[in-house]
Amino acid sequence: MTYEFTKEDLDRIESIKKEYPEVKATTLQVLWVAQDRFGHVDADVQRLVAATLELPEAHVHGVASFYTQYYKQKMGKHVLDVCTCLSCQLCGGYDILNHLEKKLGIKAGETTKDGMFSLQQVECLGACGYAPMLQVTNGEFVNHLTEEKVDHLLDKLRNGEDPEHEMMEMPLRKQKENP
Amino acid sequence: MTMSEVFIDGKRYEFEGQPQLLQFILDLGLEVPFFCYHPSMTAPANCRQCMVKVGSPVKDRETGEYELDDEGNRVIRWFPKLQTSCNTVIADGMVVQTQESDELVQRAQKDTLEFILANHPLDCPICDQAGECPLQIQTYKYGPEGSRFEVKKVHKPKHVQLGPRVTLDAERCINCTRCVRFTDEISKSHQLTIVERGDKNYPVTAPGRSFDDPYSLNTVDICPVGALTSTDFRFKARVWEMNQTPSIDITNGKGCNIDLWTRDNLVLRITPRFHPEVNDYWMPDAGREAYQLFNENRVSHPAQKLESEQVSASWNHALETLAEQLEQTDRKDVLFIGSPHASVEENFALMQLANLTGAKTPVFTPHVEEGSGDGFLLSDDQAPNAEGCRLLGLEEVSPKQMQTKVSEARLIVALNDNLFGRGVLDATHAKNAFWVVFASNHTETTQMADLLIPITTAAEHAASYVNVDSRIQRTFPAKETKYSNRRLSMEMSEGRLDRFGTSFDNWVTEDHKIDCVPFWDFATQAGERLGLNLHLIDGRQIMDQIATMNPAFEGVSYVTMDEQGGIVLAKESMAKSK
Ligand code: SF4
Ligand code: FES
């Protein structure tokens, strides 16, 4: 499949280029521009990025493959990254994952037929204090998960609403404030 | 000004400029193990194998004098951590301890190897690199006896066809990035990258792209493990069964220095040999395919055309036929054709034969394909010795002129050059003459021959070639003919199998010795038969003759060439010589 940047994307890329001393350094940012536009950076998109920046295709491929946040294939509209690393695992991360698998009718690593959800099992996202948790499409963290909370999230996302932002307290600060 | 000094394992060395520590140590003939460093590329220091302990002497701020301890020794402030020697620049007074004198360094090198080997498959028994593998050698010398990693190894892609000539086994890769840096810094094709991260790393091309870099096989040479292997050479031979002979690439005009790897008188692979002024550590992939030229499709035993079919003829018959033809044919109607694909010595022998029989100076047509050069190690010139022919004083003619000359001649004596195959001549030009063709391989040209005489290739004789930059360099015989003997020839080297192999061993036969002779041998015999004063013994003696007769080659001999890595000949002197 061939992809093309819009005029608006190209303007954005030009202004990104101005921020860096050399083009090579803009690879990460421009991959984001591409992922915002196309929803993923598969081989063809990587090629487009390389051609746009006049960088070697291999270099762009290397960068894209390094970061899991770049999707190297077409994904669902919402990507649910469920943490099953140590803390989440102990607090029931796998239960959440299994629940989602059952609910969506797919396995981790797959995408629902309607293209709505992709489910991934990931390692630590740095939110051990609020385990178990998941992340929605490289964005919002949803914490202290329960099956009900997950169902609620799915409904919200299906309705086109954004997951609500949860303000998490730092445990230490709480202690200090209410001694 | 006093020289700067550095102390390595307690010994004092002097240095100038800002040498890198690892290279300095290697240049001294000492050793520190390393993988990712390569003298011709940048040093990213990512393998962490070259760790050493480094410290600098403490100076009194006020006096600028070195601070001394109670025993009068300089006080050394050690760097807080071990340093990678490959990217450490030496400073005056620096004190270095390698694995030779420091236990911590030993321990660090050992542990690094344990990590590097954590996911390495350790499949040396079936790996092509075994025997010439830095990872194998250094593990043997500096590595741990066992491993504390008892978990399952990470699996990665195996036998990936990266390109037409290179195969990857990602599990063996230690991610030194030498191959990636090669395509970035040397060949500049930028075709490789490291993908994924952590223990899943490996090098690969962009999706859907082939590693078709014309220099791709150099990555196989510099890969410090068996991750990158030559698709063609894979599984053909163990390194220690082969014999290695220095030679020159004859597939283009650049004259890359190479090694021919032989087993049982077959050339099995060709690798570059370091020459700082010609090819550094590299050679083009095309040059490696010349091994086929040495092994396959060879002209073996003379042949004569009888009623449009070539039939085998004896050497005596061949000699007699050539002599008779030369005697019978009017001098004016004889055409000697030299060859930019043949060595200086062979062309000289041809010139001598022509001169002494009273024929005109041999002609030759260069073999240039415009646009095939790349300014690096591929030249437009497809032949290894056009410059040599010029310096010898052969007459350079265009294809057109060659066609005229050939059409007018009655007897043609042609040296190893596929004039018909490369578009200089076609059958219409060849009708009138009797063709005596000296050739190493069967080609369109040998098919035209009325008398076909097999001669040796660059892999079978010691002979010189003058490259496009006027550098004369020479080959050594790597492969025996039916008439040469490795043990008796002073120029030939012997591998283990050459020396100890018997017909009861695998890989030892008589099958691959070609029935051919060096051109000068046959020329000398023809000279004897014709009563000419022609004495050409071998390349070494011929070069001495050339040096005395032709000012362009003054001072050139095998001894000086060997000592100096070839000699650059002055182009001007050619004009002065007749
Ligand atoms: S394939 Fe070889 S040269 Fe390339 S990174 Fe791996 S070990 Fe280094
Ligand atoms: S050689 Fe120094 S880190 Fe690899």
CSV table of C-alpha atoms and ligand atoms in Angstrom, one decimal, chain B residues 168 172-180 194 203 219 222-225 227-228, ligand 1:
chain,number,residue,atom,x,y,z
B,168,LEU,CA,22.7,-14.4,8.5
B,172,ARG,CA,25.3,-16.2,16.6
B,173,CYS,CA,25.4,-12.4,16.3
B,174,ILE,CA,27.0,-10.5,19.2
B,175,ASN,CA,25.7,-7.1,17.9
B,176,CYS,CA,29.1,-5.6,17.5
B,177,THR,CA,27.6,-3.4,14.6
B,178,ARG,CA,30.7,-3.9,12.5
B,179,CYS,CA,28.6,-4.9,9.5
B,180,VAL,CA,26.2,-2.0,10.0
B,194,ILE,CA,20.3,-3.3,14.0
B,203,PRO,CA,21.3,-6.8,12.0
B,219,THR,CA,30.9,-7.9,6.2
B,222,ILE,CA,34.8,-8.6,9.6
B,223,CYS,CA,31.9,-10.3,11.4
B,224,PRO,CA,33.8,-11.5,14.5
B,225,VAL,CA,31.5,-14.5,14.8
B,227,ALA,CA,26.6,-14.7,12.1
B,228,LEU,CA,27.3,-13.5,8.6
C,1,SF4,S1,26.3,-9.9,12.3
C,1,SF4,FE1,28.5,-10.1,12.9
C,1,SF4,S2,29.3,-8.1,12.3
C,1,SF4,FE2,27.1,-7.8,12.3
C,1,SF4,S3,26.6,-7.1,14.4
C,1,SF4,FE3,26.4,-9.3,14.4
C,1,SF4,S4,28.4,-10.0,15.1
C,1,SF4,FE4,28.7,-7.9,14.5
